[in-house]
Each structure stands twice: as C-alpha cells, then as structure tokens.
mmCIF file of C-alpha atoms and ligand atoms in Angstrom:
data_model
loop_
_atom_site.group_PDB
_atom_site.id
_atom_site.type_symbol
_atom_site.label_atom_id
_atom_site.label_comp_id
_atom_site.label_asym_id
_atom_site.label_seq_id
_atom_site.Cartn_x
_atom_site.Cartn_y
_atom_site.Cartn_z
ATOM 1 C CA UNK A 1 0.000 0.000 0.000
ATOM 2 C CA UNK A 2 1.252 3.443 -0.892
ATOM 3 C CA UNK A 3 0.737 6.459 1.351
ATOM 4 C CA UNK A 4 -0.157 9.688 -0.434
ATOM 5 C CA UNK A 5 -0.202 13.071 1.294
ATOM 6 C CA UNK A 6 -0.502 15.643 -1.486
ATOM 7 C CA UNK A 7 -3.338 16.430 -3.872
ATOM 8 C CA UNK A 8 -0.956 16.722 -6.828
ATOM 9 C CA UNK A 9 0.411 13.211 -6.264
ATOM 10 C CA UNK A 10 -3.048 11.711 -5.703
ATOM 11 C CA UNK A 11 -4.360 13.298 -8.897
ATOM 12 C CA UNK A 12 -1.340 12.068 -10.853
ATOM 13 C CA UNK A 13 -1.831 8.504 -9.538
ATOM 14 C CA UNK A 14 -5.553 8.613 -10.389
ATOM 15 C CA UNK A 15 -4.826 9.974 -13.840
ATOM 16 C CA UNK A 16 -2.349 7.232 -14.626
ATOM 17 C CA UNK A 17 -4.668 4.502 -13.275
ATOM 18 C CA UNK A 18 -7.405 5.774 -15.583
ATOM 19 C CA UNK A 19 -4.942 6.026 -18.465
ATOM 20 C CA UNK A 20 -4.158 2.330 -17.942
ATOM 21 C CA UNK A 21 -7.901 1.591 -18.135
ATOM 22 C CA UNK A 22 -8.173 0.647 -14.468
ATOM 23 C CA UNK A 23 -11.324 1.233 -12.413
ATOM 24 C CA UNK A 24 -10.934 3.152 -9.141
ATOM 25 C CA UNK A 25 -13.005 2.563 -5.993
ATOM 26 C CA UNK A 26 -12.881 5.262 -3.279
ATOM 27 C CA UNK A 27 -13.708 4.809 0.419
ATOM 28 C CA UNK A 28 -13.742 8.199 2.181
ATOM 29 C CA UNK A 29 -13.364 8.073 5.982
ATOM 30 C CA UNK A 30 -12.332 10.154 8.978
ATOM 31 C CA UNK A 31 -10.156 7.349 10.343
ATOM 32 C CA UNK A 32 -10.083 5.481 13.678
ATOM 33 C CA UNK A 33 -11.157 2.589 11.523
ATOM 34 C CA UNK A 34 -13.406 -0.308 12.539
ATOM 35 C CA UNK A 35 -15.147 -3.214 10.804
ATOM 36 C CA UNK A 36 -17.756 -0.863 9.299
ATOM 37 C CA UNK A 37 -15.072 0.997 7.354
ATOM 38 C CA UNK A 38 -13.260 -2.224 6.486
ATOM 39 C CA UNK A 39 -16.404 -3.782 5.025
ATOM 40 C CA UNK A 40 -16.579 -0.836 2.593
ATOM 41 C CA UNK A 41 -12.922 -1.317 1.674
ATOM 42 C CA UNK A 42 -13.293 -5.066 1.123
ATOM 43 C CA UNK A 43 -16.299 -4.520 -1.129
ATOM 44 C CA UNK A 44 -14.398 -1.846 -3.056
ATOM 45 C CA UNK A 45 -11.550 -4.374 -3.375
ATOM 46 C CA UNK A 46 -13.878 -6.918 -5.016
ATOM 47 C CA UNK A 47 -15.377 -4.454 -7.484
ATOM 48 C CA UNK A 48 -12.428 -2.366 -8.713
ATOM 49 C CA UNK A 49 -8.903 -2.657 -10.094
ATOM 50 C CA UNK A 50 -7.583 -0.066 -7.662
ATOM 51 C CA UNK A 51 -8.827 0.842 -4.177
ATOM 52 C CA UNK A 52 -8.116 4.249 -2.672
ATOM 53 C CA UNK A 53 -9.096 5.007 0.919
ATOM 54 C CA UNK A 54 -8.962 8.497 2.336
ATOM 55 C CA UNK A 55 -8.584 9.521 5.957
ATOM 56 C CA UNK A 56 -9.350 13.158 6.603
ATOM 57 C CA UNK A 57 -10.999 14.664 9.665
ATOM 58 C CA UNK A 58 -12.755 17.405 7.778
ATOM 59 C CA UNK A 59 -12.978 20.666 9.780
ATOM 60 C CA UNK A 60 -15.740 22.184 7.620
ATOM 61 C CA UNK A 61 -18.287 19.581 8.696
ATOM 62 C CA UNK A 62 -17.814 20.218 12.431
ATOM 63 C CA UNK A 63 -19.765 22.929 14.232
ATOM 64 C CA UNK A 64 -17.842 25.354 16.503
ATOM 65 C CA UNK A 65 -18.935 23.432 19.638
ATOM 66 C CA UNK A 66 -18.395 19.953 18.202
ATOM 67 C CA UNK A 67 -15.612 17.415 18.751
ATOM 68 C CA UNK A 68 -13.105 18.317 15.999
ATOM 69 C CA UNK A 69 -10.151 18.704 18.381
ATOM 70 C CA UNK A 70 -10.786 15.467 20.261
ATOM 71 C CA UNK A 71 -11.969 13.294 17.367
ATOM 72 C CA UNK A 72 -10.172 9.932 17.920
ATOM 73 C CA UNK A 73 -7.127 9.196 15.780
ATOM 74 C CA UNK A 74 -4.854 6.190 15.223
ATOM 75 C CA UNK A 75 -2.726 6.711 12.114
ATOM 76 C CA UNK A 76 -0.506 3.642 12.507
ATOM 77 C CA UNK A 77 -3.357 1.288 13.360
ATOM 78 C CA UNK A 78 -5.425 2.686 10.479
ATOM 79 C CA UNK A 79 -2.577 2.171 8.017
ATOM 80 C CA UNK A 80 -2.328 -1.495 8.993
ATOM 81 C CA UNK A 81 -6.090 -2.009 8.769
ATOM 82 C CA UNK A 82 -6.260 -0.431 5.305
ATOM 83 C CA UNK A 83 -3.419 -2.603 4.125
ATOM 84 C CA UNK A 84 -5.082 -5.779 5.415
ATOM 85 C CA UNK A 85 -8.380 -4.791 3.738
ATOM 86 C CA UNK A 86 -6.603 -4.611 0.381
ATOM 87 C CA UNK A 87 -6.292 -0.844 -0.064
ATOM 88 C CA UNK A 88 -3.750 0.166 -2.731
ATOM 89 C CA UNK A 89 -3.402 3.864 -1.902
ATOM 90 C CA UNK A 90 -4.119 5.626 1.384
ATOM 91 C CA UNK A 91 -4.723 9.344 0.883
ATOM 92 C CA UNK A 92 -4.182 11.166 4.173
ATOM 93 C CA UNK A 93 -3.760 14.882 3.435
ATOM 94 C CA UNK A 94 -2.975 17.489 6.110
ATOM 95 C CA UNK A 95 -5.688 20.118 6.668
ATOM 96 C CA UNK A 96 -3.534 22.822 5.009
ATOM 97 C CA UNK A 97 -3.349 20.686 1.863
ATOM 98 C CA UNK A 98 -7.149 20.389 1.565
ATOM 99 C CA UNK A 99 -7.860 23.957 2.739
ATOM 100 C CA UNK A 100 -4.802 26.135 2.030
ATOM 101 C CA UNK A 101 -6.912 29.223 2.640
ATOM 102 C CA UNK A 102 -10.144 29.955 4.502
ATOM 103 C CA UNK A 103 -12.728 27.933 2.574
ATOM 104 C CA UNK A 104 -14.962 30.118 0.428
ATOM 105 C CA UNK A 105 -16.340 27.627 -2.089
ATOM 106 C CA UNK A 106 -18.995 25.194 -0.877
ATOM 107 C CA UNK A 107 -21.441 22.644 -2.200
ATOM 108 C CA UNK A 108 -24.744 23.607 -0.648
ATOM 109 C CA UNK A 109 -27.874 21.482 -0.968
ATOM 110 C CA UNK A 110 -31.289 22.909 -0.292
ATOM 111 C CA UNK A 111 -33.951 20.869 1.477
ATOM 112 C CA UNK A 112 -32.389 17.521 2.195
ATOM 113 C CA UNK A 113 -29.345 18.957 3.994
ATOM 114 C CA UNK A 114 -31.468 21.128 6.288
ATOM 115 C CA UNK A 115 -33.832 18.529 7.782
ATOM 116 C CA UNK A 116 -33.259 15.806 10.441
ATOM 117 C CA UNK A 117 -29.571 15.887 11.497
ATOM 118 C CA UNK A 118 -29.063 18.956 9.295
ATOM 119 C CA UNK A 119 -31.561 20.914 11.373
ATOM 120 C CA UNK A 120 -29.524 20.476 14.572
ATOM 121 C CA UNK A 121 -26.085 20.619 12.895
ATOM 122 C CA UNK A 122 -26.262 23.670 10.639
ATOM 123 C CA UNK A 123 -23.534 23.574 7.978
ATOM 124 C CA UNK A 124 -22.689 19.919 8.641
ATOM 125 C CA UNK A 125 -23.904 18.522 5.325
ATOM 126 C CA UNK A 126 -22.484 21.503 3.448
ATOM 127 C CA UNK A 127 -19.075 20.514 4.841
ATOM 128 C CA UNK A 128 -19.641 16.858 3.973
ATOM 129 C CA UNK A 129 -20.803 17.568 0.411
ATOM 130 C CA UNK A 130 -17.923 19.989 -0.142
ATOM 131 C CA UNK A 131 -15.200 17.617 1.021
ATOM 132 C CA UNK A 132 -16.671 14.649 -0.855
ATOM 133 C CA UNK A 133 -16.828 16.743 -4.043
ATOM 134 C CA UNK A 134 -13.176 17.716 -3.503
ATOM 135 C CA UNK A 135 -12.215 14.064 -2.916
ATOM 136 C CA UNK A 136 -14.021 13.044 -6.117
ATOM 137 C CA UNK A 137 -11.964 15.613 -8.049
ATOM 138 C CA UNK A 138 -8.742 14.484 -6.397
ATOM 139 C CA UNK A 139 -9.207 10.694 -6.564
ATOM 140 C CA UNK A 140 -11.277 10.550 -9.785
ATOM 141 C CA UNK A 141 -13.110 7.378 -8.673
ATOM 142 C CA UNK A 142 -15.479 5.344 -10.823
ATOM 143 C CA UNK A 143 -17.253 4.162 -7.677
ATOM 144 C CA UNK A 144 -17.434 5.542 -4.142
ATOM 145 C CA UNK A 145 -18.547 3.542 -1.106
ATOM 146 C CA UNK A 146 -20.581 4.832 1.831
ATOM 147 C CA UNK A 147 -22.271 3.249 4.865
ATOM 148 C CA UNK A 148 -26.005 3.138 5.400
ATOM 149 C CA UNK A 149 -25.350 3.979 9.071
ATOM 150 C CA UNK A 150 -25.137 7.589 7.875
ATOM 151 C CA UNK A 151 -28.355 7.356 5.914
ATOM 152 C CA UNK A 152 -28.917 11.074 5.422
ATOM 153 C CA UNK A 153 -25.302 11.546 4.358
ATOM 154 C CA UNK A 154 -25.812 8.914 1.648
ATOM 155 C CA UNK A 155 -28.945 10.718 0.457
ATOM 156 C CA UNK A 156 -27.079 14.051 0.378
ATOM 157 C CA UNK A 157 -24.207 12.590 -1.622
ATOM 158 C CA UNK A 158 -26.507 10.856 -4.099
ATOM 159 C CA UNK A 159 -28.388 14.121 -4.572
ATOM 160 C CA UNK A 160 -25.129 16.032 -5.087
ATOM 161 C CA UNK A 161 -23.947 13.507 -7.688
ATOM 162 C CA UNK A 162 -27.246 13.780 -9.540
ATOM 163 C CA UNK A 163 -27.483 17.547 -9.244
ATOM 164 C CA UNK A 164 -23.937 18.241 -10.421
ATOM 165 C CA UNK A 165 -23.806 15.344 -12.941
ATOM 166 C CA UNK A 166 -20.702 13.939 -11.257
ATOM 167 C CA UNK A 167 -19.492 10.821 -13.062
ATOM 168 C CA UNK A 168 -19.258 8.598 -9.972
ATOM 169 C CA UNK A 169 -21.379 5.609 -8.960
ATOM 170 C CA UNK A 170 -22.395 5.885 -5.302
ATOM 171 C CA UNK A 171 -22.607 2.518 -3.571
ATOM 172 C CA UNK A 172 -24.287 2.252 -0.166
ATOM 173 C CA UNK A 173 -23.518 -0.733 2.066
ATOM 174 C CA UNK A 174 -25.283 -2.102 5.170
ATOM 175 C CA UNK A 175 -24.470 -1.044 8.724
ATOM 176 C CA UNK A 176 -21.959 -3.263 10.516
ATOM 177 C CA UNK A 177 -22.943 -3.778 14.150
ATOM 178 C CA UNK A 178 -21.390 -4.943 17.415
ATOM 179 C CA UNK A 179 -22.499 -8.364 18.710
ATOM 180 C CA UNK A 180 -25.357 -6.778 20.706
ATOM 181 C CA UNK A 181 -26.587 -4.700 17.752
ATOM 182 C CA UNK A 182 -25.023 -1.270 18.398
ATOM 183 C CA UNK A 183 -23.835 0.275 15.129
ATOM 184 C CA UNK A 184 -20.056 0.463 15.009
ATOM 185 C CA UNK A 185 -18.813 4.048 15.105
ATOM 186 C CA UNK A 186 -15.492 5.734 15.791
ATOM 187 C CA UNK A 187 -17.346 7.938 18.290
ATOM 188 C CA UNK A 188 -18.409 4.892 20.349
ATOM 189 C CA UNK A 189 -14.947 5.264 21.891
ATOM 190 C CA UNK A 190 -16.295 8.321 23.763
ATOM 191 C CA UNK A 191 -18.712 6.125 25.740
ATOM 192 C CA UNK A 192 -17.919 4.830 29.227
ATOM 193 C CA UNK A 193 -19.319 1.446 30.291
ATOM 194 C CA UNK A 194 -22.566 2.940 31.607
ATOM 195 C CA UNK A 195 -23.177 5.042 28.504
ATOM 196 C CA UNK A 196 -22.297 2.074 26.292
ATOM 197 C CA UNK A 197 -24.941 0.045 28.120
ATOM 198 C CA UNK A 198 -27.547 2.724 27.464
ATOM 199 C CA UNK A 199 -26.597 3.266 23.813
ATOM 200 C CA UNK A 200 -28.017 -0.097 22.785
ATOM 201 C CA UNK A 201 -31.505 1.322 23.297
ATOM 202 C CA UNK A 202 -31.130 2.993 19.888
ATOM 203 C CA UNK A 203 -30.921 -0.411 18.221
ATOM 204 C CA UNK A 204 -33.817 -1.747 20.303
ATOM 205 C CA UNK A 205 -35.966 1.219 19.266
ATOM 206 C CA UNK A 206 -35.137 0.668 15.599
ATOM 207 C CA UNK A 207 -35.976 -3.038 15.905
ATOM 208 C CA UNK A 208 -39.269 -2.247 17.632
ATOM 209 C CA UNK A 209 -40.179 0.146 14.808
ATOM 210 C CA UNK A 210 -39.208 -2.440 12.211
ATOM 211 C CA UNK A 211 -41.297 -5.145 13.910
ATOM 212 C CA UNK A 212 -44.365 -2.938 13.974
ATOM 213 C CA UNK A 213 -44.018 -2.090 10.276
ATOM 214 C CA UNK A 214 -43.497 -5.759 9.413
ATOM 215 C CA UNK A 215 -46.645 -6.570 11.395
ATOM 216 C CA UNK A 216 -48.567 -4.267 9.061
ATOM 217 C CA UNK A 217 -48.686 -1.004 11.039
ATOM 218 C CA UNK A 218 -48.258 1.790 8.525
ATOM 219 C CA UNK A 219 -49.205 4.918 10.487
ATOM 220 C CA UNK A 220 -45.922 6.808 11.089
ATOM 221 C CA UNK A 221 -47.161 8.256 14.392
ATOM 222 C CA UNK A 222 -47.831 4.779 15.848
ATOM 223 C CA UNK A 223 -44.354 3.615 14.868
ATOM 224 C CA UNK A 224 -42.826 6.817 16.223
ATOM 225 C CA UNK A 225 -44.688 6.436 19.526
ATOM 226 C CA UNK A 226 -43.550 2.829 19.941
ATOM 227 C CA UNK A 227 -39.918 3.827 19.297
ATOM 228 C CA UNK A 228 -40.240 6.757 21.708
ATOM 229 C CA UNK A 229 -41.578 4.365 24.391
ATOM 230 C CA UNK A 230 -38.563 2.108 23.955
ATOM 231 C CA UNK A 231 -36.129 5.061 24.078
ATOM 232 C CA UNK A 232 -37.740 6.311 27.286
ATOM 233 C CA UNK A 233 -37.027 3.014 29.052
ATOM 234 C CA UNK A 234 -33.467 4.298 29.552
ATOM 235 C CA UNK A 235 -32.803 6.387 32.666
HETATM 236 P P1 AMP B 301 -16.597 8.115 9.113
HETATM 237 O O1 AMP B 301 -15.171 7.723 9.286
HETATM 238 O O2 AMP B 301 -17.409 7.986 10.360
HETATM 239 O O3 AMP B 301 -16.770 9.428 8.403
HETATM 240 O O4 AMP B 301 -17.232 7.022 8.130
HETATM 241 C C1 AMP B 301 -16.682 6.776 6.857
HETATM 242 C C2 AMP B 301 -17.617 5.894 6.071
HETATM 243 O O5 AMP B 301 -17.796 4.653 6.748
HETATM 244 C C3 AMP B 301 -19.014 6.511 5.910
HETATM 245 O O6 AMP B 301 -19.509 6.209 4.621
HETATM 246 C C4 AMP B 301 -19.815 5.802 6.966
HETATM 247 O O7 AMP B 301 -21.195 5.738 6.689
HETATM 248 C C5 AMP B 301 -19.182 4.425 6.925
HETATM 249 N N1 AMP B 301 -19.439 3.711 8.191
HETATM 250 C C6 AMP B 301 -19.184 4.158 9.446
HETATM 251 N N2 AMP B 301 -19.605 3.272 10.368
HETATM 252 C C7 AMP B 301 -20.142 2.233 9.673
HETATM 253 C C8 AMP B 301 -20.763 1.005 10.062
HETATM 254 N N3 AMP B 301 -20.932 0.662 11.333
HETATM 255 N N4 AMP B 301 -21.190 0.171 9.085
HETATM 256 C C9 AMP B 301 -21.033 0.513 7.774
HETATM 257 N N5 AMP B 301 -20.457 1.651 7.352
HETATM 258 C C10 AMP B 301 -20.030 2.512 8.283
#
C-alpha cells in the first residue's frame, strides 16, 4: 500500500490509473477505523482494479462546539487495517493541503441537507458535500462507497452527484454492528461502560419500529410512539 499526502500526487496517480484503463473505488473516511469501514474497503476491493481510501478529519463539517479537536485518531493502526483490507493507496492529506486558505467555495444542498440531522447541525452537510466533491476531483473514482449507518449523508451525496452530474457511482452498504446490535462508530470510543450500556436502546428502538411495520402497522405516528416508548425506558 502506498501512502499519499498531497493532492498533486493523488491526482497524478488517479490519472495514470485511468490512463491504464483501471477502475478506481474510493472509500472516504475520517479514520479510527473499525469493521464498518473495512467492510466498505473489502467490497471496493472486489469491485475495482484499484482501491483508494482516504482519511481526513474534515474541519468544515464540524460545528464550533463539536468534537473536531478530540476526534479519535490512530494513524498507525489505520494504516495497517487499510493494508489488510486490500487498499492500494491511502490518501491522508494534512488540513492545510485540503484547505490552504479559509474555505470560500462550498457545495450547498437545499432541502435535504437542512432537515433531520441537518436541522440540529447547521452547515454539517455543506461541509460533507464539499469535502466529498473535492475528494471526487482528487481521486477521480469510478465508484465511491458509503455506509447506510449515515443514511442522510448517503442521500445528500446521491443528490449532489445527480445535481452536479458527477461521473461517480455511489454505492451504499449495510451497517456493521457490534455483537449486541449497536452500530459500530469511531465515536463509540467516547462512551464509558454505563453510557455504552444505554446506547443499545437505539438499536432496540429501531428493531421495535421495524417489527411494527413488518406486522402491518403503517401509520408513522404509531411507529414513532412505539420507538419513543422504547427510548424512554433508559434512565
Ligand atoms: P466516518 O469515518 O465515520 O466518516 O465514516 C466513513 C464511512 O464509513 C461513511 O460512509 C460511513 O457511513 C461508513 N461507516 C461508518 N460506520 C459504519 C458502520 N458501522 N457500518 C457501515 N459503514 C459505516
């Protein structure tokens, strides 16, 4: 696996891969990798001639009071995991490489980026869409892989690709979970044992909603109420 730090080198590698007629699969991440990330990389490995993973903790998608400074990092461990998942190139640019000046160009989506998570994290999906667009221009992938865990993010990226006619196939893969059902996430490392115990209620609420729908209940409010009841069982 080759480590790439600069945009110029990454673009040159991508250009020559394309020149050789090779397909490129991209897996964008923020690092502190777990099985969820690795499942994307392994799938990219199966479907492409070359696999490029990126690790970049993107400042423009963090709000001023969010966890940018303390976001977990493990460069050496991540490098090993990428290598074992079959990644060919690991693109890990410094912040000054991606944003040499105060960012002034953004990809902004109306509607979809402002609801749900977007409504409580203003600017978050603008940062995500902007950095993913930049990565697409740097890595020139044929296919890019994202996790269904971040469902709204997938919808935003698909909408961006459609709206800007980007020539990339967006592939969304299922959520990888811990043995008890909690979705794997780099941020789970913030949880102490007590919080970790409580977090599983999210999965239980989702399952309860799913069961109701499978049993034929189609009124959103009934499903919502059931899920709320499950969530409220946690003190
Ligand atoms: P992140 O490093 O959190 O920005 O995630 C990078 C990519 O991995 C995103 O497309 C996520 O949706 C995906 N991802 C994160 N956690 C999981 C998981 N548990 N299962 C599947 N994909 C995931």
